[in-house]
Structure formats: C-alpha cells, structure tokens
Amino acid sequence: MLKKGDLYYPSKEFAHSAIINNKKIYKDAGKNPIKFWEGLAKELFWFKKWKKAFIHKPPYFQWFVGGKINITSNIFENNSLGWENIKNKAAIIWEPEIPEERQRVLTYYELFREVNRFANALKRLGVKKGDRVGIYLPMIPEAIISMLACARIGAIHTVVFSAFSSSALQIRLQDTKAKVLITADGYYRRAKVIDLKRNADEAIKNTKVKKMIVVKRAGNEVAWNRNRDLWWQNLVAGESDECDAQIMDAEDTLFILYTSGSTGKPKGTVQTCGGYAVQAKFTGKWIFDLRKDDIFWSTADLGWITGHTYSCYSPLLNAATFVIFEGAPNSPTPDRWARIIEKYGITIFYTAPTAVRMFKKYGADILKKYKFETLRLLSSVGEPIDESSWKWYFKEIGKNRCPVVDTWWQTETGGILITSLPGIGPFRPCFTGLPFPGLKFDIVDDKGKRVSSNKQGNLVLLPPFAPGLLRGIYRNPEKYLKTYWRQCGKKIYFTSDAALKDKNGLIRIVGRIDDVLKVAGHRFTTGELEDAVSHISYISESAVVGVLDEIKGQVPIIFVVLKETTPVEKVQKEIKLQLRKEIGPIISTKQVYIVKDLPKTRSGKIMRRILRKLFTGEELGDLSTLSNQESVEHIKSVINN
Ligand code: PRX
C-alpha cells in the first residue's frame, strides 16, 4: 500500500490485477445508475429477462420487473463461471469448534446434491413456494444447505441467530407463521455443548410450526416428539439429488431477516430474489476483489445479514471457496482465528472492529509465529473502526501490504453500499469511503438540506437506491413508512446514521441517531432491552443507554426504579438472567444502577441523553425541558458511589 498524507492507496501490483481498478467506473455508473445495475444483472442467468429495470412508486420501488430468476441456479448449474469449471472445486470448508475434530469440505457439486435432496424433503413435507421456513442452526454446513434448499423451491427462509433465546425465536416464528423449523440437537461453544433443541422446543409453543427437522450435530440427548420431530439425516436419506429450481419472479421474496428497530419489537426486513442476487454477487466481487481461487473468510454468523450475504450467497455466486467456523474466535486459545487463517491459507478476511480490538488487546506476542502471507485483503464491518485499531489491523495482520476495506451497510440494504474499492482506494482510517458505483448518498440536516464538507448530518440514500434495499417490513407497512421514508419524504431512504464527508467525498460514519445500540457489532434497541427488564415484577421503570466500551464498541448500562427495596446484587443478577431469557447470552450489561427517579421531560419522556452524560461525566447541556431537576444530583451520586 502507498501512503499519501492521511490517505492510503493500493500498491501498483494490487491495483494492476484488481477486478476493478479504473476510477471511471464511478462516472460511468453515475450517469445512468439504472443502466449500470442492468449491465451487472445481465451477467446473471435469468429464465426470462425483465421488462423494466426500475419502477418507483414512493415509498415502494421494484427492480428487474417481470424478470424470472432463481439464485441457486446462479450458484450451481448456471453459474456465470461455467458449471463444468467449478463443479469439483471446494465451496464450503467447515471448521468445527473442537480443533481436533475433522473439518468438512463440500465441493460445489456435493453442495448442489445436498441442497436438492433437502429441497425434495421439504417439498415432501408440504413446503411450497412462498411458505416461510425457520432456520435456527449453528454455523454448520446444514445451515447453508437449508437456506439454499428453501431458495431452490421458492420457500422464504427466516434464519434466527443460534445464540438468540427461545423467546426471541418464538417472536420471529409467530410473526412469519413458519410451518417448519430446522434446528440441531446441539452445538459446541467454548468446548461445551449448547442444547439448541431445548430452546427450539420451548419456542414453538403458540406458533404454527408443525414439523421440526433436527440435525444431529453434538449427539447429546434431546427430548423427542414422534409426531413432530424428524432427524435431518433420516429425512434426506431416500431423497433424489435432483430438484428443478423454482422459477421465481425477480420481486418474489427470497428471505426475511429480523433486525432491531426503533421500538421494542424486531422487524422482519424483506429481501427479493432478483435485486438481492445482483447486489450480493457484485458487491462481493468488486469490494473483496473476489475470484474463483480465493479462500474467503467472513467471520459473521449466518444469523445476521453479513452472514447471509458474505458467509453464504456472495462467495457462492462468485464460485469462491469460503470458510465457516462453528466456534468463538478466541477458543480454545486467543489465536484460534490466526490458526484458521494459516490452516486454510485465507486470502480475504472480513470481520468486525470488535474482533480486531480483541485481538489487538491480546498483544502482538501471540501473533509472532504467524506470517499471514496468504492474506491479500482485509475488511471490516458493523461499527466504526477507530484509527488505532485500523492501523493495528493494517500493520500486524495485513503487514502493511493488504488494503483495509471498511464496509458500511445495514440489514436493510442487503449488501455493502459504502466503501473504497480495493483496486482504486483511497483508504482513510475511520472513513468507510465512497458510495459503491451507481449509488447516490447525501448528508443532510434535519430539514433535509445538504450540509457542507466535514459537517455532520443525516446519511440518506437517493433513488434509484440499490437493487438489494429492503422492499418492506414483513406484515408492517406502517413501520416501513415511518422508519425509512418519513423523515426526508417518501422518495429518500433515511439510514438512521449520522455521517460526514471529507473534501475527497469519503464518508465517515459517526453512529446511529436513533435508539439502536451496536454491541460487538450486533444490533439492539434500548426499547427491546427495557422491554425485557420490565418483565421483572419489582421493577417499575427502566432506561437503557449505550456507552462506549474499549472492546465491544458500545455496551448498555441500565437504570432502574424499583417498586420495593431489593438488594442491588439480586437486581443485577435477575436483570442478567432476564436479558438472557428474552434475548440471549450475547447481550450483557456493563452496569445496573438503582435510582429513585429517571430524568423526564414535562410530557413524561425519559431523557436518556442526560443519563448517558451523567455516566460519562460530560457537560449536561441544555436542561430546560427537564421537569425533575432534582433527579440529576441523585443519579450523579448513585453513579459515583
Ligand atoms: O450504524 C451503522 C453500523 O451498523 C448499522 C447497521 O447494523 P446492522 O443492520 O446490524 O448491519 C450490520 C452489518 C451490515 C448501521 O446503521 N455500521 C455498519 N457498518 C459500519 C457501521 N458503522 C460504521 N462503520 C461501518 N463500516
């Protein structure tokens, strides 16, 4: 990499061989973005070409209207790289949590046959085009096989993160009315077996789930309902390994993925078959410079959007070989992730800043024995990466050689939308980069007026948006309208992020402007955490605020008002248990404070801004709307005690 002032550029060699290395792409795409996306879409296989590329009826829009496609045909038999060329190359390398256990490798052809077998099994169970199927699986190949089998027959998958609790799973199954749930007996996490089936059994109460398919993974004892439960291995045994792809309309739903929204209840973002495929394929190809010979590792779990797009669909559409890993990156030893990079000769590594900060904290000593010679590109996602972590990543892992590509996007956008392209640059620590070619972003004030360079404002996306931008919130059009299309009108997509642009047009993401927290890159709302806490009988009120954390980026702190005196240790313990029960073990709180009163406006709204500042010790600013001034001194004394 070459450094000029604050900016870094790819080396001549990297730029020379990169898939995209000419700045002209931005100008060309910008002239006619619809035509640009159409050009990319043409490289995919369509059963029937679209009649119109883009139709806009604000706040709704459609891409590739009238086109017929199936994403799995584009991965397998009609892959643009030629089926005969890719059939016998490795698709998935699965690294189990226990290092001594053997990895599993599935070639494209093997994966294809497994997908077809399972697709036939789903059909036999009565799953049809448009039906919703819940997937609650750990990071094992069957999770990808399940997703692709649904896509093969036109069923809509809803993947739920395996570390989410049974309550979180239940809400999603109820909202989608899924008939089938795919899960596993258990899986390994830090050498312990996690009983996933027990959670699943609990979750499907009061849902429409009629059949539960269970992958035998950990071999642990599980409860069994003979009329409902089916072992995956038995189910697929007699099935044919051929299954025709269901012809899908470009605008048919491919999947629903839940994410935390502006209020307590998670919202189901809807992705379509055509637009998503185009965006997943080309963002991966251009942003990671992804080729058939790469060994790609995106550390994200399939339960999140990064997992859907870059631990599954994008590398498959680009016929790359990619790694999925069942366990935690620092187990059984802190260098597990480095061992995986070396073991498989990873060429492209994609992770979250939280992971980078954690590795950095372990210190350079544990990395001495690793050379990382196979790596050629590093990337980051999910939260802002601070300058010192960026530089550490660049130097210690990328050996001053690999471009560090910071990628901004959201569950709602389906794929990466802002980043510097690795063959062009420039890269600037803390700045994600330029909008992907063909996209128009603006930074505006609260009245919708564009702000000048280096001024912070709201990040918005202008038409024609992106083919992979969500088409709706499942069964909740009002929420769709309110969350994304109200603040700046029905024609402008509101990201809920604050950002600024430097004089080169590079965008820096400052953070969320709503009540979303990014804890270790995972998305939660203050509302859903407060909702969980409110189920504890002796708590009358609570307020959650996100504060900075050295490793996790942000963590929640919780203020509670009690109905009756209760020892602080008991309150802390029960809040922890409650969060585990309602959300899952991935969320924990940094601090719980018992207070007499919460700061409120005259209309009774909790002023979280004040709570956050009291915790950090910042100036409180304007307190004119605060109705209970006395709460401030009291809370200060509780925090300082
Ligand atoms: O605030 C932005 C932050 O993550 C939010 C989206 O979260 P989620 O839907 O969970 O998707 C995460 C993975 C795509 C955004 O609104 N965010 C995402 N990427 C970055 C980021 N913040 C700063 N820099 C990034 N690269």
mmCIF file with all atom_site columns, N, CA and C in Angstrom, residues 225-270:
data_model
loop_
_atom_site.group_PDB
_atom_site.id
_atom_site.type_symbol
_atom_site.label_atom_id
_atom_site.label_alt_id
_atom_site.label_comp_id
_atom_site.label_asym_id
_atom_site.label_entity_id
_atom_site.label_seq_id
_atom_site.pdbx_PDB_ins_code
_atom_site.Cartn_x
_atom_site.Cartn_y
_atom_site.Cartn_z
_atom_site.occupancy
_atom_site.B_iso_or_equiv
_atom_site.pdbx_formal_charge
_atom_site.auth_seq_id
_atom_site.auth_comp_id
_atom_site.auth_asym_id
_atom_site.auth_atom_id
_atom_site.pdbx_PDB_model_num
ATOM 1   N N  . ASN A 1 225 ? -40.473 -35.514 20.103  1.00 0.00 ? 225 ASN A N  1
ATOM 2   C CA . ASN A 1 225 ? -41.909 -35.625 19.866  1.00 0.00 ? 225 ASN A CA 1
ATOM 3   C C  . ASN A 1 225 ? -42.095 -36.395 18.558  1.00 0.00 ? 225 ASN A C  1
ATOM 4   N N  . ARG A 1 226 ? -42.539 -37.653 18.665  1.00 0.00 ? 226 ARG A N  1
ATOM 5   C CA . ARG A 1 226 ? -42.567 -38.533 17.489  1.00 0.00 ? 226 ARG A CA 1
ATOM 6   C C  . ARG A 1 226 ? -43.454 -38.036 16.356  1.00 0.00 ? 226 ARG A C  1
ATOM 7   N N  . ASN A 1 227 ? -44.484 -37.295 16.712  1.00 0.00 ? 227 ASN A N  1
ATOM 8   C CA . ASN A 1 227 ? -45.398 -36.821 15.667  1.00 0.00 ? 227 ASN A CA 1
ATOM 9   C C  . ASN A 1 227 ? -44.883 -35.577 14.962  1.00 0.00 ? 227 ASN A C  1
ATOM 10  N N  . ARG A 1 228 ? -43.896 -34.974 15.524  1.00 0.00 ? 228 ARG A N  1
ATOM 11  C CA . ARG A 1 228 ? -43.484 -33.675 15.013  1.00 0.00 ? 228 ARG A CA 1
ATOM 12  C C  . ARG A 1 228 ? -42.020 -33.633 14.598  1.00 0.00 ? 228 ARG A C  1
ATOM 13  N N  . ASP A 1 229 ? -41.147 -34.316 15.334  1.00 0.00 ? 229 ASP A N  1
ATOM 14  C CA . ASP A 1 229 ? -39.707 -34.152 15.117  1.00 0.00 ? 229 ASP A CA 1
ATOM 15  C C  . ASP A 1 229 ? -39.148 -35.176 14.127  1.00 0.00 ? 229 ASP A C  1
ATOM 16  N N  . LEU A 1 230 ? -38.232 -34.729 13.294  1.00 0.00 ? 230 LEU A N  1
ATOM 17  C CA . LEU A 1 230 ? -37.628 -35.601 12.281  1.00 0.00 ? 230 LEU A CA 1
ATOM 18  C C  . LEU A 1 230 ? -36.120 -35.379 12.285  1.00 0.00 ? 230 LEU A C  1
ATOM 19  N N  . TRP A 1 231 ? -35.365 -36.454 12.297  1.00 0.00 ? 231 TRP A N  1
ATOM 20  C CA . TRP A 1 231 ? -33.914 -36.290 12.167  1.00 0.00 ? 231 TRP A CA 1
ATOM 21  C C  . TRP A 1 231 ? -33.587 -35.931 10.717  1.00 0.00 ? 231 TRP A C  1
ATOM 22  N N  . TRP A 1 232 ? -32.801 -34.907 10.528  1.00 0.00 ? 232 TRP A N  1
ATOM 23  C CA . TRP A 1 232 ? -32.377 -34.482 9.178   1.00 0.00 ? 232 TRP A CA 1
ATOM 24  C C  . TRP A 1 232 ? -31.815 -35.671 8.404   1.00 0.00 ? 232 TRP A C  1
ATOM 25  N N  . GLN A 1 233 ? -30.885 -36.388 9.058   1.00 0.00 ? 233 GLN A N  1
ATOM 26  C CA . GLN A 1 233 ? -30.166 -37.458 8.383   1.00 0.00 ? 233 GLN A CA 1
ATOM 27  C C  . GLN A 1 233 ? -31.135 -38.519 7.856   1.00 0.00 ? 233 GLN A C  1
ATOM 28  N N  . ASN A 1 234 ? -32.187 -38.854 8.607   1.00 0.00 ? 234 ASN A N  1
ATOM 29  C CA . ASN A 1 234 ? -33.171 -39.843 8.131   1.00 0.00 ? 234 ASN A CA 1
ATOM 30  C C  . ASN A 1 234 ? -34.039 -39.259 7.032   1.00 0.00 ? 234 ASN A C  1
ATOM 31  N N  . LEU A 1 235 ? -34.375 -38.020 7.197   1.00 0.00 ? 235 LEU A N  1
ATOM 32  C CA . LEU A 1 235 ? -35.302 -37.365 6.279   1.00 0.00 ? 235 LEU A CA 1
ATOM 33  C C  . LEU A 1 235 ? -34.761 -37.319 4.851   1.00 0.00 ? 235 LEU A C  1
ATOM 34  N N  . VAL A 1 236 ? -33.465 -37.028 4.709   1.00 0.00 ? 236 VAL A N  1
ATOM 35  C CA . VAL A 1 236 ? -32.918 -36.853 3.359   1.00 0.00 ? 236 VAL A CA 1
ATOM 36  C C  . VAL A 1 236 ? -32.448 -38.181 2.747   1.00 0.00 ? 236 VAL A C  1
ATOM 37  N N  . ALA A 1 237 ? -32.374 -39.224 3.583   1.00 0.00 ? 237 ALA A N  1
ATOM 38  C CA . ALA A 1 237 ? -31.744 -40.481 3.140   1.00 0.00 ? 237 ALA A CA 1
ATOM 39  C C  . ALA A 1 237 ? -32.279 -40.986 1.801   1.00 0.00 ? 237 ALA A C  1
ATOM 40  N N  . GLY A 1 238 ? -33.573 -41.013 1.628   1.00 0.00 ? 238 GLY A N  1
ATOM 41  C CA . GLY A 1 238 ? -34.104 -41.602 0.399   1.00 0.00 ? 238 GLY A CA 1
ATOM 42  C C  . GLY A 1 238 ? -34.398 -40.599 -0.709  1.00 0.00 ? 238 GLY A C  1
ATOM 43  N N  . GLU A 1 239 ? -34.032 -39.360 -0.502  1.00 0.00 ? 239 GLU A N  1
ATOM 44  C CA . GLU A 1 239 ? -34.442 -38.334 -1.476  1.00 0.00 ? 239 GLU A CA 1
ATOM 45  C C  . GLU A 1 239 ? -33.541 -38.295 -2.712  1.00 0.00 ? 239 GLU A C  1
ATOM 46  N N  . SER A 1 240 ? -34.126 -37.929 -3.827  1.00 0.00 ? 240 SER A N  1
ATOM 47  C CA . SER A 1 240 ? -33.368 -37.771 -5.070  1.00 0.00 ? 240 SER A CA 1
ATOM 48  C C  . SER A 1 240 ? -32.450 -36.546 -4.949  1.00 0.00 ? 240 SER A C  1
ATOM 49  N N  . ASP A 1 241 ? -31.298 -36.609 -5.616  1.00 0.00 ? 241 ASP A N  1
ATOM 50  C CA . ASP A 1 241 ? -30.407 -35.444 -5.549  1.00 0.00 ? 241 ASP A CA 1
ATOM 51  C C  . ASP A 1 241 ? -30.619 -34.502 -6.742  1.00 0.00 ? 241 ASP A C  1
ATOM 52  N N  . GLU A 1 242 ? -31.764 -34.656 -7.372  1.00 0.00 ? 242 GLU A N  1
ATOM 53  C CA . GLU A 1 242 ? -32.117 -33.709 -8.439  1.00 0.00 ? 242 GLU A CA 1
ATOM 54  C C  . GLU A 1 242 ? -33.399 -32.986 -8.059  1.00 0.00 ? 242 GLU A C  1
ATOM 55  N N  . CYS A 1 243 ? -33.403 -31.698 -8.273  1.00 0.00 ? 243 CYS A N  1
ATOM 56  C CA . CYS A 1 243 ? -34.603 -30.917 -7.969  1.00 0.00 ? 243 CYS A CA 1
ATOM 57  C C  . CYS A 1 243 ? -34.572 -29.670 -8.844  1.00 0.00 ? 243 CYS A C  1
ATOM 58  N N  . ASP A 1 244 ? -35.564 -29.531 -9.685  1.00 0.00 ? 244 ASP A N  1
ATOM 59  C CA . ASP A 1 244 ? -35.576 -28.347 -10.558 1.00 0.00 ? 244 ASP A CA 1
ATOM 60  C C  . ASP A 1 244 ? -35.740 -27.084 -9.731  1.00 0.00 ? 244 ASP A C  1
ATOM 61  N N  . ALA A 1 245 ? -35.074 -26.037 -10.195 1.00 0.00 ? 245 ALA A N  1
ATOM 62  C CA . ALA A 1 245 ? -35.205 -24.753 -9.492  1.00 0.00 ? 245 ALA A CA 1
ATOM 63  C C  . ALA A 1 245 ? -36.589 -24.178 -9.770  1.00 0.00 ? 245 ALA A C  1
ATOM 64  N N  . GLN A 1 246 ? -37.217 -23.673 -8.737  1.00 0.00 ? 246 GLN A N  1
ATOM 65  C CA . GLN A 1 246 ? -38.496 -22.990 -8.899  1.00 0.00 ? 246 GLN A CA 1
ATOM 66  C C  . GLN A 1 246 ? -38.242 -21.660 -9.621  1.00 0.00 ? 246 GLN A C  1
ATOM 67  N N  . ILE A 1 247 ? -39.033 -21.405 -10.641 1.00 0.00 ? 247 ILE A N  1
ATOM 68  C CA . ILE A 1 247 ? -38.853 -20.135 -11.357 1.00 0.00 ? 247 ILE A CA 1
ATOM 69  C C  . ILE A 1 247 ? -39.503 -19.026 -10.530 1.00 0.00 ? 247 ILE A C  1
ATOM 70  N N  . MET A 1 248 ? -38.687 -18.064 -10.135 1.00 0.00 ? 248 MET A N  1
ATOM 71  C CA . MET A 1 248 ? -39.162 -17.011 -9.236  1.00 0.00 ? 248 MET A CA 1
ATOM 72  C C  . MET A 1 248 ? -39.229 -15.683 -9.959  1.00 0.00 ? 248 MET A C  1
ATOM 73  N N  . ASP A 1 249 ? -40.196 -14.892 -9.554  1.00 0.00 ? 249 ASP A N  1
ATOM 74  C CA . ASP A 1 249 ? -40.254 -13.539 -10.055 1.00 0.00 ? 249 ASP A CA 1
ATOM 75  C C  . ASP A 1 249 ? -39.137 -12.739 -9.372  1.00 0.00 ? 249 ASP A C  1
ATOM 76  N N  . ALA A 1 250 ? -38.550 -11.806 -10.099 1.00 0.00 ? 250 ALA A N  1
ATOM 77  C CA . ALA A 1 250 ? -37.464 -11.011 -9.503  1.00 0.00 ? 250 ALA A CA 1
ATOM 78  C C  . ALA A 1 250 ? -37.887 -10.379 -8.184  1.00 0.00 ? 250 ALA A C  1
ATOM 79  N N  . GLU A 1 251 ? -39.154 -10.014 -8.076  1.00 0.00 ? 251 GLU A N  1
ATOM 80  C CA . GLU A 1 251 ? -39.621 -9.318  -6.873  1.00 0.00 ? 251 GLU A CA 1
ATOM 81  C C  . GLU A 1 251 ? -40.244 -10.263 -5.834  1.00 0.00 ? 251 GLU A C  1
ATOM 82  N N  . ASP A 1 252 ? -40.239 -11.571 -6.086  1.00 0.00 ? 252 ASP A N  1
ATOM 83  C CA . ASP A 1 252 ? -40.690 -12.514 -5.049  1.00 0.00 ? 252 ASP A CA 1
ATOM 84  C C  . ASP A 1 252 ? -39.712 -12.448 -3.871  1.00 0.00 ? 252 ASP A C  1
ATOM 85  N N  . THR A 1 253 ? -40.213 -12.781 -2.702  1.00 0.00 ? 253 THR A N  1
ATOM 86  C CA . THR A 1 253 ? -39.352 -12.703 -1.509  1.00 0.00 ? 253 THR A CA 1
ATOM 87  C C  . THR A 1 253 ? -38.387 -13.887 -1.456  1.00 0.00 ? 253 THR A C  1
ATOM 88  N N  . LEU A 1 254 ? -37.121 -13.571 -1.206  1.00 0.00 ? 254 LEU A N  1
ATOM 89  C CA . LEU A 1 254 ? -36.103 -14.611 -1.029  1.00 0.00 ? 254 LEU A CA 1
ATOM 90  C C  . LEU A 1 254 ? -35.996 -14.979 0.451   1.00 0.00 ? 254 LEU A C  1
ATOM 91  N N  . PHE A 1 255 ? -35.891 -13.947 1.290   1.00 0.00 ? 255 PHE A N  1
ATOM 92  C CA . PHE A 1 255 ? -35.836 -14.218 2.735   1.00 0.00 ? 255 PHE A CA 1
ATOM 93  C C  . PHE A 1 255 ? -36.344 -13.045 3.545   1.00 0.00 ? 255 PHE A C  1
ATOM 94  N N  . ILE A 1 256 ? -36.632 -13.372 4.798   1.00 0.00 ? 256 ILE A N  1
ATOM 95  C CA . ILE A 1 256 ? -36.999 -12.340 5.772   1.00 0.00 ? 256 ILE A CA 1
ATOM 96  C C  . ILE A 1 256 ? -35.957 -12.443 6.877   1.00 0.00 ? 256 ILE A C  1
ATOM 97  N N  . LEU A 1 257 ? -35.356 -11.332 7.215   1.00 0.00 ? 257 LEU A N  1
ATOM 98  C CA . LEU A 1 257 ? -34.390 -11.355 8.315   1.00 0.00 ? 257 LEU A CA 1
ATOM 99  C C  . LEU A 1 257 ? -34.775 -10.270 9.320   1.00 0.00 ? 257 LEU A C  1
ATOM 100 N N  . TYR A 1 258 ? -34.851 -10.671 10.574  1.00 0.00 ? 258 TYR A N  1
ATOM 101 C CA . TYR A 1 258 ? -35.296 -9.730  11.609  1.00 0.00 ? 258 TYR A CA 1
ATOM 102 C C  . TYR A 1 258 ? -34.136 -8.900  12.126  1.00 0.00 ? 258 TYR A C  1
ATOM 103 N N  . THR A 1 259 ? -34.442 -7.651  12.391  1.00 0.00 ? 259 THR A N  1
ATOM 104 C CA . THR A 1 259 ? -33.423 -6.787  12.980  1.00 0.00 ? 259 THR A CA 1
ATOM 105 C C  . THR A 1 259 ? -34.096 -5.873  13.983  1.00 0.00 ? 259 THR A C  1
ATOM 106 N N  . SER A 1 260 ? -33.285 -5.256  14.830  1.00 0.00 ? 260 SER A N  1
ATOM 107 C CA . SER A 1 260 ? -33.853 -4.400  15.866  1.00 0.00 ? 260 SER A CA 1
ATOM 108 C C  . SER A 1 260 ? -34.237 -3.053  15.276  1.00 0.00 ? 260 SER A C  1
ATOM 109 N N  . GLY A 1 261 ? -35.435 -2.640  15.610  1.00 0.00 ? 261 GLY A N  1
ATOM 110 C CA . GLY A 1 261 ? -35.926 -1.384  15.045  1.00 0.00 ? 261 GLY A CA 1
ATOM 111 C C  . GLY A 1 261 ? -36.053 -0.304  16.082  1.00 0.00 ? 261 GLY A C  1
ATOM 112 N N  . SER A 1 262 ? -36.849 0.705   15.768  1.00 0.00 ? 262 SER A N  1
ATOM 113 C CA . SER A 1 262 ? -36.893 1.867   16.652  1.00 0.00 ? 262 SER A CA 1
ATOM 114 C C  . SER A 1 262 ? -37.733 1.614   17.907  1.00 0.00 ? 262 SER A C  1
ATOM 115 N N  . THR A 1 263 ? -38.538 0.572   17.924  1.00 0.00 ? 263 THR A N  1
ATOM 116 C CA . THR A 1 263 ? -39.231 0.252   19.173  1.00 0.00 ? 263 THR A CA 1
ATOM 117 C C  . THR A 1 263 ? -38.850 -1.165  19.586  1.00 0.00 ? 263 THR A C  1
ATOM 118 N N  . GLY A 1 264 ? -39.470 -1.646  20.633  1.00 0.00 ? 264 GLY A N  1
ATOM 119 C CA . GLY A 1 264 ? -39.095 -2.928  21.205  1.00 0.00 ? 264 GLY A CA 1
ATOM 120 C C  . GLY A 1 264 ? -39.103 -4.118  20.262  1.00 0.00 ? 264 GLY A C  1
ATOM 121 N N  . LYS A 1 265 ? -40.128 -4.227  19.427  1.00 0.00 ? 265 LYS A N  1
ATOM 122 C CA . LYS A 1 265 ? -40.301 -5.456  18.642  1.00 0.00 ? 265 LYS A CA 1
ATOM 123 C C  . LYS A 1 265 ? -39.381 -5.511  17.427  1.00 0.00 ? 265 LYS A C  1
ATOM 124 N N  . PRO A 1 266 ? -38.696 -6.644  17.187  1.00 0.00 ? 266 PRO A N  1
ATOM 125 C CA . PRO A 1 266 ? -37.854 -6.720  15.989  1.00 0.00 ? 266 PRO A CA 1
ATOM 126 C C  . PRO A 1 266 ? -38.693 -6.677  14.714  1.00 0.00 ? 266 PRO A C  1
ATOM 127 N N  . LYS A 1 267 ? -38.094 -6.180  13.652  1.00 0.00 ? 267 LYS A N  1
ATOM 128 C CA . LYS A 1 267 ? -38.850 -6.074  12.396  1.00 0.00 ? 267 LYS A CA 1
ATOM 129 C C  . LYS A 1 267 ? -38.239 -6.961  11.321  1.00 0.00 ? 267 LYS A C  1
ATOM 130 N N  . GLY A 1 268 ? -39.131 -7.558  10.531  1.00 0.00 ? 268 GLY A N  1
ATOM 131 C CA . GLY A 1 268 ? -38.701 -8.507  9.504   1.00 0.00 ? 268 GLY A CA 1
ATOM 132 C C  . GLY A 1 268 ? -38.422 -7.789  8.197   1.00 0.00 ? 268 GLY A C  1
ATOM 133 N N  . THR A 1 269 ? -37.145 -7.643  7.860   1.00 0.00 ? 269 THR A N  1
ATOM 134 C CA . THR A 1 269 ? -36.826 -6.965  6.600   1.00 0.00 ? 269 THR A CA 1
ATOM 135 C C  . THR A 1 269 ? -36.979 -7.959  5.453   1.00 0.00 ? 269 THR A C  1
ATOM 136 N N  . VAL A 1 270 ? -37.553 -7.479  4.363   1.00 0.00 ? 270 VAL A N  1
ATOM 137 C CA . VAL A 1 270 ? -37.901 -8.358  3.246   1.00 0.00 ? 270 VAL A CA 1
ATOM 138 C C  . VAL A 1 270 ? -36.929 -8.164  2.081   1.00 0.00 ? 270 VAL A C  1
#
